Short mmCIF file of C-alpha atoms and ligand atoms in Angstrom, two decimals:
data_model
loop_
_atom_site.label_atom_id
_atom_site.label_comp_id
_atom_site.label_asym_id
_atom_site.label_seq_id
_atom_site.Cartn_x
_atom_site.Cartn_y
_atom_site.Cartn_z
CA MET A 1 9.74 -17.59 24.27
CA ASP A 2 11.55 -14.62 22.76
CA PRO A 3 15.31 -14.71 23.46
CA GLU A 4 15.42 -10.92 23.42
CA GLU A 5 12.61 -10.54 25.91
CA PRO A 6 14.13 -8.64 28.85
CA GLY A 7 11.09 -9.36 31.03
CA LEU A 8 12.38 -12.89 31.47
CA LEU A 9 15.20 -11.67 33.66
CA LEU A 10 14.71 -11.82 37.39
CA PRO A 11 16.28 -8.87 39.19
CA GLY A 12 19.91 -9.64 39.82
CA ALA A 13 19.85 -12.82 37.73
CA ALA A 14 22.53 -13.51 35.17
CA PRO A 15 21.34 -12.71 31.63
CA PHE A 16 19.67 -15.66 30.00
CA VAL A 17 21.77 -17.04 27.17
CA TRP A 18 19.79 -18.61 24.37
CA PRO A 19 21.33 -22.03 23.65
CA ILE A 20 22.94 -21.94 20.22
CA PHE A 21 21.37 -25.25 19.12
CA MET A 22 17.95 -23.70 19.52
CA SER A 23 18.66 -20.97 16.96
CA ILE A 24 19.12 -23.59 14.24
CA PRO A 25 15.87 -25.29 13.21
CA PRO A 26 16.17 -29.08 13.58
CA THR A 27 14.82 -29.52 10.04
CA PRO A 28 14.44 -26.90 7.28
CA LEU A 29 11.68 -24.31 7.55
CA SER A 30 9.00 -24.31 4.85
CA THR A 31 9.49 -23.04 1.32
CA TRP A 32 7.05 -20.22 2.22
CA ALA A 33 9.19 -19.13 5.13
CA ARG A 34 12.44 -19.38 3.20
CA ASN A 35 11.23 -17.68 0.02
CA VAL A 36 9.47 -14.66 1.47
CA SER A 37 11.46 -11.40 1.34
CA PRO A 38 11.15 -9.04 4.27
CA SER A 39 9.58 -5.69 3.41
CA PRO A 40 12.44 -3.43 2.22
CA THR A 41 10.45 -0.27 2.89
CA LEU A 42 10.10 -1.25 6.52
CA ALA A 43 13.86 -1.99 6.66
CA VAL A 44 14.89 1.53 5.57
CA ASP A 45 12.30 3.04 7.87
CA ALA A 46 13.61 0.91 10.75
CA LYS A 47 17.22 2.01 10.15
CA ALA A 48 16.13 5.65 10.02
CA LYS A 49 14.11 5.27 13.22
CA ALA A 50 17.05 3.63 14.98
CA LEU A 51 19.24 6.60 14.03
CA GLN A 52 16.53 8.97 15.23
CA ALA A 53 16.21 7.10 18.52
CA ALA A 54 19.97 7.52 18.93
CA GLY A 55 19.44 11.28 18.79
CA GLU A 56 20.31 11.85 15.12
CA ASP A 57 18.46 14.49 13.13
CA VAL A 58 16.97 12.36 10.35
CA CYS A 59 14.68 13.63 7.57
CA GLY A 60 12.42 10.70 6.85
CA PHE A 61 10.86 10.29 3.39
CA ALA A 62 10.48 6.53 3.80
CA ALA A 63 7.21 6.15 5.69
CA GLY A 64 4.24 4.71 3.87
CA GLU A 65 1.54 6.14 6.09
CA PRO A 66 -0.14 9.50 6.73
CA ASP A 67 1.54 11.62 9.40
CA PHE A 68 -1.90 12.68 10.68
CA ASP A 69 -3.79 11.14 13.58
CA THR A 70 -7.15 9.40 13.05
CA PRO A 71 -9.99 11.99 13.16
CA ASP A 72 -11.60 12.25 16.61
CA HIS A 73 -15.16 11.27 15.69
CA ILE A 74 -13.85 7.94 14.37
CA LYS A 75 -11.91 7.27 17.57
CA GLU A 76 -14.93 8.25 19.68
CA ALA A 77 -17.22 5.78 17.89
CA CYS A 78 -14.74 3.01 18.59
CA ILE A 79 -14.51 3.95 22.28
CA VAL A 80 -18.30 3.99 22.56
CA ALA A 81 -18.48 0.53 20.97
CA LEU A 82 -15.83 -0.79 23.30
CA ARG A 83 -17.70 0.57 26.34
CA ALA A 84 -20.94 -0.92 24.98
CA GLY A 85 -19.36 -4.36 25.04
CA LYS A 86 -18.70 -4.83 21.31
CA THR A 87 -15.92 -7.16 22.34
CA LYS A 88 -17.07 -10.52 21.01
CA TYR A 89 -16.54 -12.33 17.73
CA ALA A 90 -18.39 -10.71 14.84
CA PRO A 91 -19.49 -12.28 11.55
CA THR A 92 -16.35 -13.15 9.53
CA PRO A 93 -17.00 -10.79 6.58
CA GLY A 94 -17.75 -7.83 8.85
CA ILE A 95 -20.55 -6.37 10.97
CA GLU A 96 -23.69 -5.96 8.88
CA PRO A 97 -24.06 -2.15 9.17
CA LEU A 98 -20.47 -1.67 8.00
CA ARG A 99 -20.92 -3.94 4.97
CA VAL A 100 -24.11 -2.06 4.11
CA ALA A 101 -22.36 1.31 4.49
CA ILE A 102 -19.49 0.17 2.26
CA ALA A 103 -21.92 -1.05 -0.40
CA GLU A 104 -23.75 2.30 -0.21
CA ARG A 105 -20.61 4.33 -0.53
CA TYR A 106 -19.72 2.56 -3.80
CA PHE A 107 -23.05 3.74 -5.12
CA THR A 108 -22.52 7.29 -3.86
CA ASP A 109 -18.93 7.50 -5.11
CA TYR A 110 -19.20 5.65 -8.42
CA GLN A 111 -22.90 4.79 -9.04
CA HIS A 112 -21.70 1.23 -8.63
CA LYS A 113 -24.51 -1.02 -7.35
CA VAL A 114 -23.24 -3.72 -5.03
CA ALA A 115 -24.98 -5.83 -2.41
CA ALA A 116 -23.68 -5.91 1.16
CA SER A 117 -23.09 -9.64 0.63
CA GLN A 118 -20.42 -8.78 -1.96
CA VAL A 119 -18.38 -6.90 0.65
CA VAL A 120 -15.72 -8.59 2.80
CA VAL A 121 -14.06 -6.59 5.58
CA SER A 122 -10.57 -7.90 6.40
CA PRO A 123 -7.73 -7.08 8.80
CA GLY A 124 -6.13 -4.49 6.47
CA GLY A 125 -6.16 -3.91 2.74
CA LYS A 126 -2.96 -5.93 2.58
CA PHE A 127 -4.82 -9.00 3.79
CA SER A 128 -7.70 -8.23 1.41
CA CYS A 129 -5.21 -8.35 -1.47
CA TYR A 130 -3.72 -11.61 -0.26
CA LEU A 131 -7.13 -13.26 0.13
CA GLY A 132 -8.07 -12.06 -3.35
CA VAL A 133 -4.99 -13.79 -4.76
CA LEU A 134 -5.66 -16.94 -2.73
CA ALA A 135 -9.26 -17.07 -3.90
CA THR A 136 -8.38 -16.89 -7.60
CA CYS A 137 -4.91 -18.40 -8.09
CA SER A 138 -3.73 -22.00 -7.80
CA PRO A 139 -0.13 -23.20 -7.55
CA GLY A 140 1.67 -22.60 -10.84
CA ASP A 141 -0.72 -19.92 -12.09
CA GLU A 142 0.90 -16.69 -13.25
CA VAL A 143 0.01 -13.25 -11.98
CA ILE A 144 0.99 -10.10 -13.85
CA VAL A 145 2.43 -7.47 -11.55
CA PRO A 146 3.23 -4.13 -13.19
CA ALA A 147 6.47 -2.59 -11.86
CA PRO A 148 7.15 -0.29 -10.07
CA PHE A 149 4.94 -2.38 -7.76
CA TRP A 150 3.81 -2.18 -4.16
CA VAL A 151 6.36 -4.42 -2.40
CA SER A 152 3.87 -6.95 -1.07
CA TYR A 153 2.31 -8.05 -4.38
CA PRO A 154 5.06 -10.43 -5.60
CA GLU A 155 5.46 -11.89 -2.12
CA MET A 156 1.75 -12.57 -1.63
CA VAL A 157 1.56 -14.15 -5.07
CA LYS A 158 4.43 -16.47 -4.09
CA LEU A 159 2.69 -17.24 -0.78
CA ALA A 160 -0.27 -18.51 -2.81
CA GLY A 161 2.08 -20.83 -4.72
CA ALA A 162 1.57 -18.75 -7.86
CA VAL A 163 4.26 -17.06 -9.96
CA PRO A 164 4.62 -13.26 -10.21
CA LYS A 165 5.36 -12.00 -13.75
CA LEU A 166 6.87 -8.53 -13.41
CA VAL A 167 6.37 -6.05 -16.26
CA LEU A 168 8.29 -2.79 -16.02
CA ALA A 169 6.51 0.44 -16.95
CA ASP A 170 9.06 3.18 -16.27
CA ASP A 171 8.86 6.98 -16.39
CA ARG A 172 8.77 6.96 -20.20
CA THR A 173 5.13 5.79 -19.99
CA GLY A 174 4.44 7.77 -16.81
CA PHE A 175 4.90 4.53 -14.83
CA LYS A 176 1.76 3.16 -16.46
CA LEU A 177 1.29 -0.27 -17.96
CA THR A 178 0.22 -0.12 -21.61
CA PRO A 179 -2.06 -2.66 -23.32
CA ALA A 180 0.87 -3.81 -25.47
CA LEU A 181 3.09 -4.40 -22.40
CA LEU A 182 0.28 -6.28 -20.68
CA GLU A 183 -0.40 -8.38 -23.77
CA SER A 184 3.30 -9.28 -24.08
CA ALA A 185 3.37 -10.73 -20.55
CA ILE A 186 0.32 -12.99 -20.92
CA THR A 187 0.80 -16.75 -21.30
CA PRO A 188 -1.70 -19.64 -21.17
CA ARG A 189 -0.95 -19.87 -17.43
CA THR A 190 -1.85 -16.24 -16.64
CA LYS A 191 -4.75 -16.07 -14.21
CA LEU A 192 -4.74 -12.61 -12.70
CA VAL A 193 -3.47 -9.10 -13.31
CA ILE A 194 -2.95 -6.64 -10.47
CA LEU A 195 -3.71 -2.96 -11.07
CA ASN A 196 -3.02 -0.18 -8.58
CA SER A 197 -4.21 3.34 -9.31
CA PRO A 198 -3.34 5.73 -7.69
CA SER A 199 -0.06 3.88 -7.36
CA ASN A 200 2.23 3.20 -4.48
CA PRO A 201 5.19 3.84 -5.13
CA THR A 202 4.85 6.26 -8.08
CA GLY A 203 1.65 8.19 -7.35
CA ALA A 204 0.56 7.64 -10.97
CA VAL A 205 -3.18 7.82 -11.64
CA TYR A 206 -4.52 6.00 -14.71
CA THR A 207 -7.23 7.70 -16.72
CA ARG A 208 -10.50 5.94 -17.31
CA ALA A 209 -9.58 5.38 -20.96
CA GLU A 210 -6.22 3.85 -20.03
CA LEU A 211 -7.92 1.44 -17.64
CA GLU A 212 -10.57 0.58 -20.23
CA ALA A 213 -7.82 -0.43 -22.65
CA LEU A 214 -6.14 -2.65 -20.02
CA VAL A 215 -9.45 -4.22 -19.00
CA ALA A 216 -10.13 -5.04 -22.66
CA VAL A 217 -6.92 -7.09 -22.74
CA ALA A 218 -7.85 -8.85 -19.48
CA VAL A 219 -11.30 -9.66 -20.85
CA LYS A 220 -9.88 -10.95 -24.12
CA HIS A 221 -7.64 -13.39 -22.21
CA ASN A 222 -10.24 -14.17 -19.54
CA LEU A 223 -8.11 -12.95 -16.61
CA TYR A 224 -9.19 -11.95 -13.15
CA ILE A 225 -8.33 -8.40 -12.09
CA LEU A 226 -7.30 -7.31 -8.62
CA SER A 227 -7.74 -3.55 -8.54
CA ASP A 228 -6.02 -2.04 -5.52
CA GLU A 229 -7.79 1.30 -5.04
CA MET A 230 -6.34 2.03 -1.61
CA TYR A 231 -5.49 5.65 -2.54
CA GLU A 232 -8.70 6.42 -4.46
CA HIS A 233 -9.46 9.53 -2.40
CA LEU A 234 -5.96 10.95 -2.46
CA VAL A 235 -5.91 12.60 -5.88
CA TYR A 236 -4.88 16.12 -6.95
CA ASP A 237 -5.04 18.55 -9.88
CA GLY A 238 -8.63 17.53 -10.57
CA ALA A 239 -7.68 13.92 -11.35
CA THR A 240 -10.53 11.47 -10.79
CA PRO A 241 -10.15 7.96 -9.47
CA THR A 242 -11.70 5.16 -11.50
CA CYS A 243 -13.37 2.16 -9.94
CA VAL A 244 -12.30 -0.59 -12.33
CA ALA A 245 -15.39 -2.74 -11.69
CA THR A 246 -17.59 0.06 -13.10
CA LEU A 247 -15.96 0.08 -16.54
CA SER A 248 -18.24 -2.60 -18.03
CA GLN A 249 -20.23 -5.67 -17.07
CA GLU A 250 -17.34 -7.81 -18.20
CA ALA A 251 -15.02 -5.80 -15.96
CA GLU A 252 -17.36 -6.16 -13.00
CA ALA A 253 -17.61 -9.93 -13.44
CA ARG A 254 -13.85 -10.43 -13.08
CA THR A 255 -12.72 -7.64 -10.76
CA MET A 256 -11.94 -7.68 -7.06
CA ILE A 257 -11.82 -4.11 -5.75
CA VAL A 258 -9.59 -3.65 -2.73
CA ALA A 259 -9.78 -0.42 -0.74
CA GLY A 260 -9.81 0.56 2.88
CA PHE A 261 -9.49 3.08 5.64
CA SER A 262 -5.74 3.14 6.33
CA LYS A 263 -4.54 5.80 3.92
CA THR A 264 -7.67 7.89 3.37
CA TYR A 265 -8.59 8.35 7.02
CA ALA A 266 -5.17 7.99 8.66
CA MET A 267 -6.16 4.63 10.18
CA THR A 268 -3.15 2.43 9.36
CA GLY A 269 -2.97 0.90 12.84
CA TRP A 270 -6.64 -0.04 12.90
CA ARG A 271 -6.17 -2.84 10.36
CA ILE A 272 -9.35 -2.57 8.31
CA GLY A 273 -9.46 -3.27 4.58
CA THR A 274 -12.29 -3.98 2.19
CA LEU A 275 -12.79 -6.24 -0.80
CA VAL A 276 -15.77 -6.03 -3.11
CA ALA A 277 -16.25 -8.71 -5.73
CA PRO A 278 -18.90 -10.75 -7.55
CA SER A 279 -20.70 -13.03 -5.07
CA PRO A 280 -18.86 -16.31 -5.74
CA ILE A 281 -15.48 -14.61 -5.22
CA ALA A 282 -16.63 -12.65 -2.16
CA LYS A 283 -17.97 -15.87 -0.67
CA ALA A 284 -14.67 -17.68 -1.30
CA VAL A 285 -12.71 -14.79 0.24
CA ALA A 286 -14.92 -14.83 3.34
CA GLU A 287 -14.52 -18.60 3.71
CA LEU A 288 -10.74 -18.36 3.46
CA GLN A 289 -10.76 -15.58 6.01
CA SER A 290 -12.96 -17.61 8.37
CA GLN A 291 -10.18 -20.20 8.69
CA ILE A 292 -7.23 -17.80 8.81
CA SER A 293 -8.09 -14.68 10.82
CA SER A 294 -11.85 -14.52 11.45
CA ASN A 295 -13.32 -11.03 11.72
CA VAL A 296 -11.59 -7.66 11.99
CA THR A 297 -11.44 -6.48 15.63
CA THR A 298 -15.10 -5.94 16.42
CA PHE A 299 -15.01 -2.52 18.09
CA ALA A 300 -12.61 -1.18 15.43
CA GLN A 301 -15.30 -1.82 12.83
CA TYR A 302 -17.55 0.68 14.61
CA GLY A 303 -14.89 3.34 14.11
CA ALA A 304 -14.83 2.55 10.39
CA LEU A 305 -18.62 2.73 10.36
CA ALA A 306 -18.46 6.25 11.81
CA ALA A 307 -15.96 7.25 9.11
CA LEU A 308 -18.60 6.37 6.50
CA LYS A 309 -21.70 7.53 8.38
CA GLU A 310 -20.59 10.86 9.83
CA LYS A 311 -19.98 12.14 6.34
CA GLU A 312 -19.52 15.84 7.03
CA LYS A 313 -16.93 15.41 9.76
CA THR A 314 -15.06 12.84 7.71
CA ALA A 315 -15.13 15.02 4.60
CA ALA A 316 -13.77 17.97 6.57
CA ALA A 317 -10.91 15.90 8.00
CA LEU A 318 -10.07 14.50 4.58
CA LYS A 319 -10.11 17.96 3.03
CA THR A 320 -7.57 19.22 5.58
CA MET A 321 -5.26 16.26 4.97
CA LEU A 322 -5.59 16.54 1.19
CA ALA A 323 -4.73 20.24 1.25
CA ALA A 324 -1.56 19.51 3.23
CA PHE A 325 -0.56 16.64 0.95
CA ASP A 326 -1.16 18.73 -2.15
CA ARG A 327 0.91 21.66 -0.87
CA ARG A 328 3.80 19.36 0.01
CA ARG A 329 3.54 17.49 -3.28
CA LYS A 330 3.87 20.67 -5.34
CA TYR A 331 6.69 22.02 -3.22
CA LEU A 332 8.69 18.78 -3.21
CA HIS A 333 8.20 18.29 -6.93
CA ALA A 334 9.39 21.82 -7.72
CA GLU A 335 12.44 21.53 -5.46
CA LEU A 336 13.41 18.11 -6.81
CA ASN A 337 13.38 19.34 -10.38
CA LYS A 338 15.77 22.17 -9.46
CA ILE A 339 18.41 19.55 -8.66
CA PRO A 340 20.71 19.11 -11.67
CA GLY A 341 20.69 15.50 -12.86
CA LEU A 342 17.45 14.53 -11.14
CA LYS A 343 14.13 14.17 -13.01
CA CYS A 344 10.76 13.85 -11.35
CA LEU A 345 7.27 13.51 -12.82
CA LEU A 346 4.43 15.32 -11.05
CA ALA A 347 2.31 12.45 -9.72
CA GLU A 348 -1.43 13.07 -9.39
CA GLY A 349 -2.19 10.71 -6.52
CA ALA A 350 -1.25 9.00 -3.23
CA PHE A 351 1.54 10.71 -1.25
CA TYR A 352 4.67 9.70 -3.10
CA LEU A 353 7.02 11.10 -5.73
CA PHE A 354 9.34 8.79 -7.65
CA PRO A 355 12.31 10.76 -9.03
CA ASN A 356 14.75 9.26 -11.53
CA ILE A 357 18.31 9.29 -10.17
CA SER A 358 19.94 7.12 -12.83
CA SER A 359 22.19 9.95 -14.07
CA PHE A 360 24.29 9.90 -10.89
CA GLY A 361 25.96 6.60 -11.71
CA LEU A 362 25.15 4.85 -8.44
CA LYS A 363 22.90 1.87 -7.85
CA ASP A 364 19.79 3.15 -6.07
CA LEU A 365 20.45 1.04 -2.99
CA GLU A 366 23.94 2.54 -2.62
CA PHE A 367 22.50 5.99 -3.30
CA CYS A 368 20.01 5.55 -0.43
CA ASN A 369 22.53 4.11 1.99
CA ARG A 370 25.00 6.93 1.36
CA LEU A 371 22.24 9.51 1.51
CA LEU A 372 21.23 8.22 4.93
CA ASP A 373 24.81 7.89 6.16
CA THR A 374 26.11 11.26 5.01
CA GLU A 375 23.04 13.52 5.03
CA ARG A 376 20.66 11.69 7.36
CA VAL A 377 17.90 11.55 4.75
CA ALA A 378 15.83 8.36 4.53
CA ALA A 379 14.40 7.34 1.14
CA VAL A 380 13.51 3.96 -0.31
CA PRO A 381 15.41 2.73 -3.41
CA GLY A 382 13.32 2.12 -6.53
CA SER A 383 14.72 -1.39 -6.82
CA ALA A 384 12.65 -2.34 -3.76
CA PHE A 385 9.66 -1.76 -6.04
CA GLY A 386 11.17 -3.51 -9.06
CA ALA A 387 12.48 -0.31 -10.72
CA GLU A 388 16.23 0.33 -10.42
CA GLY A 389 17.34 3.96 -10.78
CA TYR A 390 14.64 5.73 -8.78
CA LEU A 391 13.82 6.83 -5.24
CA ARG A 392 10.49 6.71 -3.53
CA LEU A 393 9.95 9.85 -1.48
CA SER A 394 6.90 9.96 0.75
CA TYR A 395 5.62 13.46 1.44
CA ALA A 396 3.41 12.25 4.30
CA THR A 397 5.64 14.22 6.64
CA SER A 398 5.88 17.81 7.86
CA ASP A 399 6.62 20.80 5.62
CA GLU A 400 9.75 21.55 7.68
CA ILE A 401 11.18 18.07 7.25
CA ILE A 402 10.45 18.17 3.53
CA ALA A 403 12.19 21.54 3.15
CA LYS A 404 15.23 20.49 5.16
CA GLY A 405 15.39 17.03 3.59
CA VAL A 406 15.25 18.22 0.01
CA GLU A 407 17.99 20.75 0.70
CA ARG A 408 20.19 17.96 2.03
CA LEU A 409 19.31 15.76 -0.93
CA ALA A 410 20.35 18.58 -3.28
CA ARG A 411 23.70 18.91 -1.49
CA PHE A 412 24.21 15.15 -1.70
CA CYS A 413 23.45 15.15 -5.44
CA ARG A 414 25.92 18.02 -6.00
CA SER A 415 28.59 15.99 -4.22
CA LEU A 416 28.12 13.18 -6.74
CA ARG A 417 28.68 15.28 -9.87
C1 LIG B 501 -0.89 0.73 2.36
C2 LIG B 501 -1.31 -0.05 1.16
C3 LIG B 501 -2.22 -1.13 1.23
C4 LIG B 501 -2.78 -1.74 2.47
O1 LIG B 501 -2.96 -1.03 3.55
P1 LIG B 501 -3.48 -1.65 4.91
O2 LIG B 501 -2.73 -0.87 5.94
O3 LIG B 501 -3.18 -3.10 4.95
O4 LIG B 501 -4.95 -1.40 4.94
C5 LIG B 501 -2.59 -1.76 0.07
N1 LIG B 501 -2.11 -1.38 -1.12
C6 LIG B 501 -1.25 -0.36 -1.24
C7 LIG B 501 -0.79 0.00 -2.60
C8 LIG B 501 -0.81 0.33 -0.11
O5 LIG B 501 0.08 1.32 -0.25
#
């Protein structure tokens, strides 16, 4: 029973008061429950949304999802499946035609040959990542997480009983881990390294050669690799995404590729992610999933199938979204660099910029709180991603909000100098 649930009130009844003794657990909650940190990006977004709901004019740069709606042909395929009674349990790793289509698209996109049996469809790329960690790491194992990192990586490593080892790669290396940095973080307990290109939060895209050099270190130390390629299709300026498993046979043998539908096709609420790995790992991931969540919502998988099968419609929708993202990216980057004291690299991927605000003499958390309080601009502090002194600005929002928001940010920065 939820104490805040208003539906519990009978008309005219006195408000239900939750007994105080029931808000204190009779015995401590688990170490998992006590050690997990709530998502800080969601917290800023929630505060901004609360202000907005109260009628305030907030410019939100905090959201981590496309501002577009899911393309119609994808929705239609899901509705058709629902009407056709695709409402029962499906095989845990995904409906067969979807696994086949995912395997095929890796060949089309990267000439990477995979069997449908190596594909596991999970409730969101986030869950795919977590299952990948669970399948490869035991309690006490160490996992290298390059910072700035996507907020969930350290938490999911901890929830597997493993230990996150954070390695900072700041704007001096373009937010990219170098082989020397990676090497310096490896110990005999290291089991896995997480790579994420294009990156959330920085938008950095590694080149093929850069990834080859990192993979060589992972091979030398016999590490698994979790390559989070969630933003593979959101790249600009002619940058090309690299599928880490295609770099060599040794890379393929140790790499779990995570990708999905959320960011590329504006399908965040559908909860569909994909993991592709060598058979023994894929099998382990599917078995873990069978006991934790079972299959992704059956009719939703038919929408994902349409995204892959109706190629022309999907490509057209993606092209429109990419053009908007690219226009906003260039505009926001140019405006940010006009602000005295602020420095911002031009990221080649995802939908984020990650400007350096360290010259203003404020901790980034205080910077963001004051920015929201005084100018009604929502941004996420870099420290949420393990990199103090930066902001993450998402440009997955309208051109008008970006223009207005960056003007307010400029005024705020002037007030600090
Ligand atoms: C959004 C995101 C994901 C997962 O997305 P889902 O909504 O769970 O499919 C995974 N990795 C990164 C880096 C992301 O930004």
